Tab-separated table of C-alpha atoms in Angstrom:
chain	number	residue	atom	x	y	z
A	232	UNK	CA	0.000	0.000	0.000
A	233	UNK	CA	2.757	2.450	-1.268
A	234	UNK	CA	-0.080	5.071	-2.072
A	235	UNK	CA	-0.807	5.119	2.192
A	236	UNK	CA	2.698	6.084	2.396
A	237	UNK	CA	2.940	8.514	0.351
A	238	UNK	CA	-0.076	10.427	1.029
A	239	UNK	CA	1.245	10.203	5.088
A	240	UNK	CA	3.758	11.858	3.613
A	241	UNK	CA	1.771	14.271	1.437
A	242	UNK	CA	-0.402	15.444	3.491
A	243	UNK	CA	2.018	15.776	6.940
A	244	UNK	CA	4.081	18.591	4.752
A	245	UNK	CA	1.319	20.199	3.554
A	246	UNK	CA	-0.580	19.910	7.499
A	247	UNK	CA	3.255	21.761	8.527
A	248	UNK	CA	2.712	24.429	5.693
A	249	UNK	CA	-0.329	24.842	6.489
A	250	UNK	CA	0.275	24.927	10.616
A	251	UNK	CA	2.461	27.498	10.007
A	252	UNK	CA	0.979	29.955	7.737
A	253	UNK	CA	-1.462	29.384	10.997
A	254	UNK	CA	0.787	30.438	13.471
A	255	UNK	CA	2.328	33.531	11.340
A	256	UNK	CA	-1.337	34.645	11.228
A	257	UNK	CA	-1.841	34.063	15.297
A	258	UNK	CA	0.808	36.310	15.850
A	259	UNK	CA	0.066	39.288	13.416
A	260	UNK	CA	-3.273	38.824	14.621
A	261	UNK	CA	-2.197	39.387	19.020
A	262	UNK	CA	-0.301	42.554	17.488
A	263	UNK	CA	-3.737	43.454	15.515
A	264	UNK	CA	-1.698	43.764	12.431
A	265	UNK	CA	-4.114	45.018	9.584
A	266	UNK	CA	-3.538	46.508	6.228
A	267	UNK	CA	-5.829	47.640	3.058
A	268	UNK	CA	-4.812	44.314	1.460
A	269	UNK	CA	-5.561	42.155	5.110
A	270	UNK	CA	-7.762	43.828	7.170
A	271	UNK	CA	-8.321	42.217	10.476
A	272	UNK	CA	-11.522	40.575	9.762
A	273	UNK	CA	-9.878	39.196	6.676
A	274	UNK	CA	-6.899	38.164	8.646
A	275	UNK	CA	-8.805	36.446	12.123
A	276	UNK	CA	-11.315	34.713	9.261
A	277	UNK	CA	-8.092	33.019	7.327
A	278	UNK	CA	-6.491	32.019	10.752
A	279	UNK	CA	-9.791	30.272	11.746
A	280	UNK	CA	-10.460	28.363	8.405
A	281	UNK	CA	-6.818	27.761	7.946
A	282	UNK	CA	-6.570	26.182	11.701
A	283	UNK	CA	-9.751	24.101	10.122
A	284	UNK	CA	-8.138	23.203	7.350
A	285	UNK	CA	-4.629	21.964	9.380
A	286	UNK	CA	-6.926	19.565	11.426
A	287	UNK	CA	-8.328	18.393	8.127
A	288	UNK	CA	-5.069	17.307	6.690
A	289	UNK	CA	-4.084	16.215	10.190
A	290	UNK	CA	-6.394	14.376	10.400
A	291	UNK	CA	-5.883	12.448	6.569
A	292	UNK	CA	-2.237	12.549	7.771
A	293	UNK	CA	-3.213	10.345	11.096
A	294	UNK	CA	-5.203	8.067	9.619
A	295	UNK	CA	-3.724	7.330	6.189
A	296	UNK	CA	-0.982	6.174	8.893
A	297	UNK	CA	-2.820	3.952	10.691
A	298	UNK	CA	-4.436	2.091	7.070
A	299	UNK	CA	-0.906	1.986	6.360
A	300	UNK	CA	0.158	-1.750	7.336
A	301	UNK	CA	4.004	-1.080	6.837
A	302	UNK	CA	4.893	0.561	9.833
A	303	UNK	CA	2.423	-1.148	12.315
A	304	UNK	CA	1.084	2.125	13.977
A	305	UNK	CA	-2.217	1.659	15.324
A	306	UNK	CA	-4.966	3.883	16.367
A	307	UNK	CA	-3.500	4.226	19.927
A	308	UNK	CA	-0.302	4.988	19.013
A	309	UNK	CA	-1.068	8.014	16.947
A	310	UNK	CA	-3.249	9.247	20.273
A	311	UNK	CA	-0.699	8.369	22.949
A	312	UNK	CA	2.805	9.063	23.485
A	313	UNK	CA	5.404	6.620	23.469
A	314	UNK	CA	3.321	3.409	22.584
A	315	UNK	CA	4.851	2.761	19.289
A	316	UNK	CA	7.852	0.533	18.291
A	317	UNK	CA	7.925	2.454	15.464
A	318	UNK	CA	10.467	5.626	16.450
A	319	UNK	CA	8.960	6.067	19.194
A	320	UNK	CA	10.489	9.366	20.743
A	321	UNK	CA	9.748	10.721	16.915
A	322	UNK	CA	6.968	9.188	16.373
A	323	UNK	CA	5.604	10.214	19.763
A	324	UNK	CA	6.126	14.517	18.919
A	325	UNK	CA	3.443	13.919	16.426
A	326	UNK	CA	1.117	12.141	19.061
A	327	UNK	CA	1.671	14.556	20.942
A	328	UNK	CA	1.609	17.402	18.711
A	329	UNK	CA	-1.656	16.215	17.740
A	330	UNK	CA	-3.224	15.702	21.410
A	331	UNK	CA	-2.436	19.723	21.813
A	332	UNK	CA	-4.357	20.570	18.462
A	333	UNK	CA	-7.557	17.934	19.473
A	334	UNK	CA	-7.542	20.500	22.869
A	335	UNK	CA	-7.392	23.348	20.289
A	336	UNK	CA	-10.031	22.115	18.488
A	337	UNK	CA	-12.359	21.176	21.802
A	338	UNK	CA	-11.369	24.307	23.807
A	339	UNK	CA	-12.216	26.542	20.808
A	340	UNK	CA	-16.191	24.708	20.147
A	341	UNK	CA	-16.674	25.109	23.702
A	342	UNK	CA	-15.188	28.538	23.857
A	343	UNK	CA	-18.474	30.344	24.459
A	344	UNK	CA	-19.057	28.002	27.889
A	345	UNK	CA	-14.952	28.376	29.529
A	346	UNK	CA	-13.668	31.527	30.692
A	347	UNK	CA	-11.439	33.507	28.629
A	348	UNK	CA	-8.134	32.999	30.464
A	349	UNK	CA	-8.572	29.209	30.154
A	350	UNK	CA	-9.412	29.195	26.781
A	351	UNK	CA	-6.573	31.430	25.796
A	352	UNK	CA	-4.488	29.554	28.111
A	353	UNK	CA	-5.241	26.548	26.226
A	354	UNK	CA	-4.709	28.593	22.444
A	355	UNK	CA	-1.074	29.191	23.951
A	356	UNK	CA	-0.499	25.571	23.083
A	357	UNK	CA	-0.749	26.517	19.489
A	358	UNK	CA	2.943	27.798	19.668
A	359	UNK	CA	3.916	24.707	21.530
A	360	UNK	CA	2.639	22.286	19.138
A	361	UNK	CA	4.167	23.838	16.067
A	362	UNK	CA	7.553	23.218	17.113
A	363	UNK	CA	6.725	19.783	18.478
A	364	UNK	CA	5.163	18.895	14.638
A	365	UNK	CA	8.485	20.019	13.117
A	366	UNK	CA	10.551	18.014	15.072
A	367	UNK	CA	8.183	15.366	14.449
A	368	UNK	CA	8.398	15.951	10.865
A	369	UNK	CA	12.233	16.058	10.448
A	370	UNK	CA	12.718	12.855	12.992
A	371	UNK	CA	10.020	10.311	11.629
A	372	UNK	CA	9.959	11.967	8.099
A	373	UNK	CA	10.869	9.446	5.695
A	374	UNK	CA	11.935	12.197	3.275
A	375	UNK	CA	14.143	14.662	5.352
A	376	UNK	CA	17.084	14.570	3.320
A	377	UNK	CA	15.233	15.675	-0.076
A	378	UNK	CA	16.584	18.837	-0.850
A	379	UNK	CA	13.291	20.668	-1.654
A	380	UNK	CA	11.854	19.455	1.301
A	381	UNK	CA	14.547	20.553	3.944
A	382	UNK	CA	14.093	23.990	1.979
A	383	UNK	CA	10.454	24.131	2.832
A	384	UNK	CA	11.142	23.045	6.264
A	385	UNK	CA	13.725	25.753	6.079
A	386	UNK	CA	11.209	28.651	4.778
A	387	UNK	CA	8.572	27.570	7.946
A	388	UNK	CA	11.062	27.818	10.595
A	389	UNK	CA	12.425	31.226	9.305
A	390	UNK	CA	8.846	32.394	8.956
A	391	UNK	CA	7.616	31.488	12.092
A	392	UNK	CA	11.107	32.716	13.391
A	393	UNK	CA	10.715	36.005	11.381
A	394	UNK	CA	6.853	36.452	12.949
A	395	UNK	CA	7.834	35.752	16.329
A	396	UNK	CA	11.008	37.981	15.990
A	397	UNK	CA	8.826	40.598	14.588
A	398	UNK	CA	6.071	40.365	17.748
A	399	UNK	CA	8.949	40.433	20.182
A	400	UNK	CA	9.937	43.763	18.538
A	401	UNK	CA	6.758	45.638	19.242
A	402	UNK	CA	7.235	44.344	22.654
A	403	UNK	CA	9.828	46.784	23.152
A	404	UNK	CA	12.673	46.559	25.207
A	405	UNK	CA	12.254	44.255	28.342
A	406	UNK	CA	13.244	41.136	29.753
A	407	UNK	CA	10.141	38.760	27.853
A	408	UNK	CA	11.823	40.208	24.646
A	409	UNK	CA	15.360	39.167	25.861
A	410	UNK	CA	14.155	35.930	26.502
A	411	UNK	CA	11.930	35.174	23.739
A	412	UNK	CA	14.572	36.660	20.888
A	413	UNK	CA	17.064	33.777	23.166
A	414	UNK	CA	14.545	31.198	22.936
A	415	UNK	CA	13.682	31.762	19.057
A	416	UNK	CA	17.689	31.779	18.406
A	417	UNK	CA	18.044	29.010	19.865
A	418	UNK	CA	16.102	26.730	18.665
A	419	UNK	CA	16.522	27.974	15.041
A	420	UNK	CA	19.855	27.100	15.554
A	421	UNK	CA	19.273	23.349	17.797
A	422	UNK	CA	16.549	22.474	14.670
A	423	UNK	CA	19.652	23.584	12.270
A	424	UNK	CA	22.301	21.285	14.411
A	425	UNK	CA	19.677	18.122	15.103
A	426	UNK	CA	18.900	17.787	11.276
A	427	UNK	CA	22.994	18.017	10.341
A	428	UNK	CA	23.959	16.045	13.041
A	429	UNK	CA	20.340	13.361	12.591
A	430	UNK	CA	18.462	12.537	9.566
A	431	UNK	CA	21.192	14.199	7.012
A	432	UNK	CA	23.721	11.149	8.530
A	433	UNK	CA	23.375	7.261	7.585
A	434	UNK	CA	22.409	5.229	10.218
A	435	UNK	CA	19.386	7.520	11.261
A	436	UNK	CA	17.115	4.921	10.538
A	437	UNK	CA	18.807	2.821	13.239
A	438	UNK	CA	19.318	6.059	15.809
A	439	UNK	CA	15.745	7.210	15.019
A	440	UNK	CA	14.507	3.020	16.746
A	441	UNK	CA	13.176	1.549	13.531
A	442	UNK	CA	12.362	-1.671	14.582
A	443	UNK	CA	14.727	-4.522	13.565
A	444	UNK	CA	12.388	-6.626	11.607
A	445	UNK	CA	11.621	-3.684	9.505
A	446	UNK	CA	15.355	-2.425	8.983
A	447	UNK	CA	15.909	-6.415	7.599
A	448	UNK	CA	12.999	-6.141	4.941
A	449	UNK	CA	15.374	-3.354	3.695
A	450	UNK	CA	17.936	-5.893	2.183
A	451	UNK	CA	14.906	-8.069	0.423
A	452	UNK	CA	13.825	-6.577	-3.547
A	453	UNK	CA	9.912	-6.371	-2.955
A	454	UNK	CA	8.192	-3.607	-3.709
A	455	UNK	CA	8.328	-2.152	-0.221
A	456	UNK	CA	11.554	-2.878	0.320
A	457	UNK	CA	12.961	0.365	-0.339
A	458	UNK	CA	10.397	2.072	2.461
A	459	UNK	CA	12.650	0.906	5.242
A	460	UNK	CA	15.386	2.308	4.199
A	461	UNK	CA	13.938	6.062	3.197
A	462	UNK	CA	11.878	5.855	6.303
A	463	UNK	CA	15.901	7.578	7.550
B	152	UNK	CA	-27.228	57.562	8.983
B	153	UNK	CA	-28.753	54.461	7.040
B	154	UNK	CA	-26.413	55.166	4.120
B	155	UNK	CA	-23.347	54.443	7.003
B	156	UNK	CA	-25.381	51.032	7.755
B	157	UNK	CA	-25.502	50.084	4.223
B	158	UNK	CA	-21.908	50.740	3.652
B	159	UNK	CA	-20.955	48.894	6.395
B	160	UNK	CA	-22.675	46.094	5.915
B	161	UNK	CA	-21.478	46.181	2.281
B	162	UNK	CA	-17.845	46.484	3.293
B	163	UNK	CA	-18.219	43.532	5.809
B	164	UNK	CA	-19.947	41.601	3.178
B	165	UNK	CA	-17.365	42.221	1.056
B	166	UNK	CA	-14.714	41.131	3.544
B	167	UNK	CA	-16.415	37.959	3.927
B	168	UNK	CA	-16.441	37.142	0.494
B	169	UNK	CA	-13.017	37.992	0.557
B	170	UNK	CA	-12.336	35.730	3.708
B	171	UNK	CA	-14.197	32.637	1.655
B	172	UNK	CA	-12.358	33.693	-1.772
B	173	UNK	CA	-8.908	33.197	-0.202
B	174	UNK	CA	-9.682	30.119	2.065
B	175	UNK	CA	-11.303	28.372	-1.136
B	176	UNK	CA	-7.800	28.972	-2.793
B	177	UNK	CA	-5.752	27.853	-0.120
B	178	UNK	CA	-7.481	24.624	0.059
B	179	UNK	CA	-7.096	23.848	-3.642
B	180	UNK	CA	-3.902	24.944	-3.500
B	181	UNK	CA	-3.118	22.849	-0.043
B	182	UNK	CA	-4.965	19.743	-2.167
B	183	UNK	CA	-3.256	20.300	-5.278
B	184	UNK	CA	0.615	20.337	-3.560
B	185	UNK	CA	-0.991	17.158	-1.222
B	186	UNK	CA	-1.433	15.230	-4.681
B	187	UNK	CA	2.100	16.816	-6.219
B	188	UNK	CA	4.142	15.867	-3.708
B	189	UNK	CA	2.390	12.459	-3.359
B	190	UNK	CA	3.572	12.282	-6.869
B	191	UNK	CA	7.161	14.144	-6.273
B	192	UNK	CA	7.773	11.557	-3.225
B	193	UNK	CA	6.610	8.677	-5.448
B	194	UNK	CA	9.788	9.568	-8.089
B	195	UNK	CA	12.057	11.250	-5.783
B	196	UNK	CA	11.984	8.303	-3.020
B	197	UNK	CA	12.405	4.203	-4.663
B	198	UNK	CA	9.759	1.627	-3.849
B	199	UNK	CA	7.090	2.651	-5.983
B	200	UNK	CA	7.390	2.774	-9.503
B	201	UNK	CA	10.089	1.782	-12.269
B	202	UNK	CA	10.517	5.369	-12.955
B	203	UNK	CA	11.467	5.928	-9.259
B	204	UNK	CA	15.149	3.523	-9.751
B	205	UNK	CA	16.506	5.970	-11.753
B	206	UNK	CA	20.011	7.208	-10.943
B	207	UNK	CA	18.445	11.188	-10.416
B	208	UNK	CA	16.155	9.499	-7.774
B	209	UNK	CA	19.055	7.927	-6.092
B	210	UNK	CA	20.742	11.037	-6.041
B	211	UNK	CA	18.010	13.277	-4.601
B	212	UNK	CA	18.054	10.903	-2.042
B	213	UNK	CA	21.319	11.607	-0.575
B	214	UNK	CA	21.889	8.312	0.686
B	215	UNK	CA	25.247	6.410	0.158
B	216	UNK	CA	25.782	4.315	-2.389
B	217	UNK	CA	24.559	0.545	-2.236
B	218	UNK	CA	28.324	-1.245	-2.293
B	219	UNK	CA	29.152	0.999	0.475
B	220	UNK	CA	26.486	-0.043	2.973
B	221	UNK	CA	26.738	-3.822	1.674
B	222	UNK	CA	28.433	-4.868	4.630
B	223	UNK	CA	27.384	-2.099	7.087
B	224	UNK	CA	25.557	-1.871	10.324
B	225	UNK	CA	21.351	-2.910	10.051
B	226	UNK	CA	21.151	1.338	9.889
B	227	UNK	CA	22.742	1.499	6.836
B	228	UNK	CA	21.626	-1.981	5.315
B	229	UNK	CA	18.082	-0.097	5.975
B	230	UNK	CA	19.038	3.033	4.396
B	231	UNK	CA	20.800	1.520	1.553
B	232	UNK	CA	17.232	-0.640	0.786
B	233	UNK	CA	15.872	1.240	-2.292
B	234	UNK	CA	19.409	0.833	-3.548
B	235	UNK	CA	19.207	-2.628	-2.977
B	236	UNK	CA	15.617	-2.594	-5.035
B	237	UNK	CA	17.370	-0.141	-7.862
B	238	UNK	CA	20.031	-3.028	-7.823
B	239	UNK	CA	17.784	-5.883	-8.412
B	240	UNK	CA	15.704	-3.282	-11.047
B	241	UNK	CA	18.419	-3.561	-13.468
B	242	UNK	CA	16.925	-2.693	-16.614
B	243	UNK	CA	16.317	-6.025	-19.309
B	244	UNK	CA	17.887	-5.927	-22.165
B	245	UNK	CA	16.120	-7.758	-24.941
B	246	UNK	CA	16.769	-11.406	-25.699
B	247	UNK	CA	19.975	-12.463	-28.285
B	248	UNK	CA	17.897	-14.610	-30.563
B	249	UNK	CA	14.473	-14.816	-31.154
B	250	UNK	CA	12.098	-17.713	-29.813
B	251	UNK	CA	11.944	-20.440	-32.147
B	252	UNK	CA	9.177	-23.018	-32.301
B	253	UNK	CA	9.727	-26.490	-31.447
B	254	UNK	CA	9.721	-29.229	-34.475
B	255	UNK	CA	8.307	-32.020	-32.044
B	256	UNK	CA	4.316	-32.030	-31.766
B	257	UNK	CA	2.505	-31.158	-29.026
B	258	UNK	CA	2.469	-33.770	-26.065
B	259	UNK	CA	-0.942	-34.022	-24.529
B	260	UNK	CA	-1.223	-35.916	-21.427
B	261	UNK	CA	-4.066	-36.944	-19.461
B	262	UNK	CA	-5.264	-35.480	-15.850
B	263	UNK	CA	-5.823	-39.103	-14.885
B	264	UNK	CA	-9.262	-40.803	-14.752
């Protein structure tokens, strides 16, 4: 079931695109950015159908892994942490990346019945969660080593990074700018050193915990033989 | 003071329709990529299709080459599997002589009964 596979893969880059043209818009939206082109309506109406449209492909991503038979992840591995064989610390960013969207998603249907501080407490985890996916992305990803693809994972950290930078600048001078330019730096640069020093090396499929048994179909010639080996 | 209703109510009309314009784009553009890069993934990454064995598909890969991972740890045996596959997916080259029919007749023999 090669087509599974490759529409896991599909539609997790396009759920990360997606994520973060979401989170760029979150934070032009808590600095009430507006222009003639993007009013604020505009702009607060995109970052709710876009958030819809993340859980969407999310959602294709999650399950279109689960139909998938190579791997072996079932339905309660994609919902909790650390119950996979499969790469499981990897593996286990996107469970949990997804657990913080699915208390998004709940927190923002019942926003009208939770006060405001919990529900924005809750929308906070948005910024957690993007990270989280990334790392999930460049860890399990099959695919990190493509060129184009470690571009485009490139151009959403440097636009979240740019967004962020840009929020912490209106800030002004303080110590929550201090700490949040530091915090932005650095893990620009720890997502730059884990993906030279991880999936760019051989071996990662072995670092990463790909299960023996799947590692060995690598050396047979069927048809899925070669899924092992680029799941690196 | 109606005329101010009307115009706002136009412009957040408008807005709306602007809001639905751009989200309806993004999701056939989100769809469309989702099916390209199925298909990009498909070429760039071995295990799929003949097309996918060729030596610019190895290459975008990045990984080593096959001989060198022959003998390597199970990491690299795994890495080195859609090398393995290209290796096997040599490409067949077309027989040195043409069939020829046999001069002795058919045989026929029985299922039993």
């Amino acid at each position: 079931m090669t087509e599974l596979w490759y529409t896991t893969r599909a539609t997790g880059v396009v759920a990360l695109v997606l994520l973060t043209t979401t989170v760029a818009l979150g934070v032009a939206g808590t600095a009430r950015f507006s222009t003639r082109q993007l009013p604020g309506v505009v702009r607060a109406g995109l970052h709710r159908n876009l958030s819809l449209l993340t859980v969407a492909f999310v959602a294709m991503h999650v399950v279109s892994t689960v139909l998938d038979p190579y791997a072996g992840i079932g339905i309660i591995s994609a919902v909790v942490p650390f119950s996979s064989a499969y790469r499981p610390l990897w593996l286990s960013l996107g469970t949990i990346s997804l657990d913080m969207l699915a208390a998004l998603v709940v927190s923002s249907v019942l926003r009208s019945r939770l006060p405001y501080q919990a529900w924005r407490g809750v929308h906070w985890l948005a910024y957690a969660c993007w990270p989280v996916a990334l790392w999930h992305g460049l860890g399990t990803g099959t695919d990190s080593r493509l060129p184009w693809l470690l571009m485009l994972d490139g151009l959403c950290v440097l636009v979240v990074g740019a967004a962020v930078l840009w929020r912490l600048r209106l800030a002004g001078p303080g110590a929550v700018r201090a700490a949040g330019t530091t915090v932005t730096a650095v893990f620009m640069l720890a997502t730059i050193a884990f993906v030279a020093a991880g999936p760019l090396q051989s071996g990662w499929a072995r670092r990463a915990g790909t299960p023996a048994s799947l590692l060995h179909t690598a050396a047979r010639p069927a048809t899925s033989a070669g899924r092992a080996g680029d799941q690196s | 003071m109606r005329e101010h209703v009307l115009r706002a109510s136009r412009r957040r009309d408008e807005r709306l329709a602007r809001i639905r314009k751009l989200t309806l784009w993004i999701t056939g553009g989100a769809a469309a990529a989702s099916l390209g890069m199925g298909t990009a993934f498909a070429h760039a990454i071995p295990g799929s299709s003949a097309s996918s064995s060729t030596s610019s598909g190895r290459a975008s890969t990045g990984a080593p080459p096959a001989s060198s991972n022959a003998s390597g740890s199970a990491g690299t045996s795994a890495e080195s599997g859609s090398h393995r596959k290209h290796h096997h997916g040599h490409r067949l080259t077309p027989p040195a002589q043409q069939p020829v029919s046999t001069p002795a007749p058919p045989v026929v023999s029985s299922g039993g009964s």
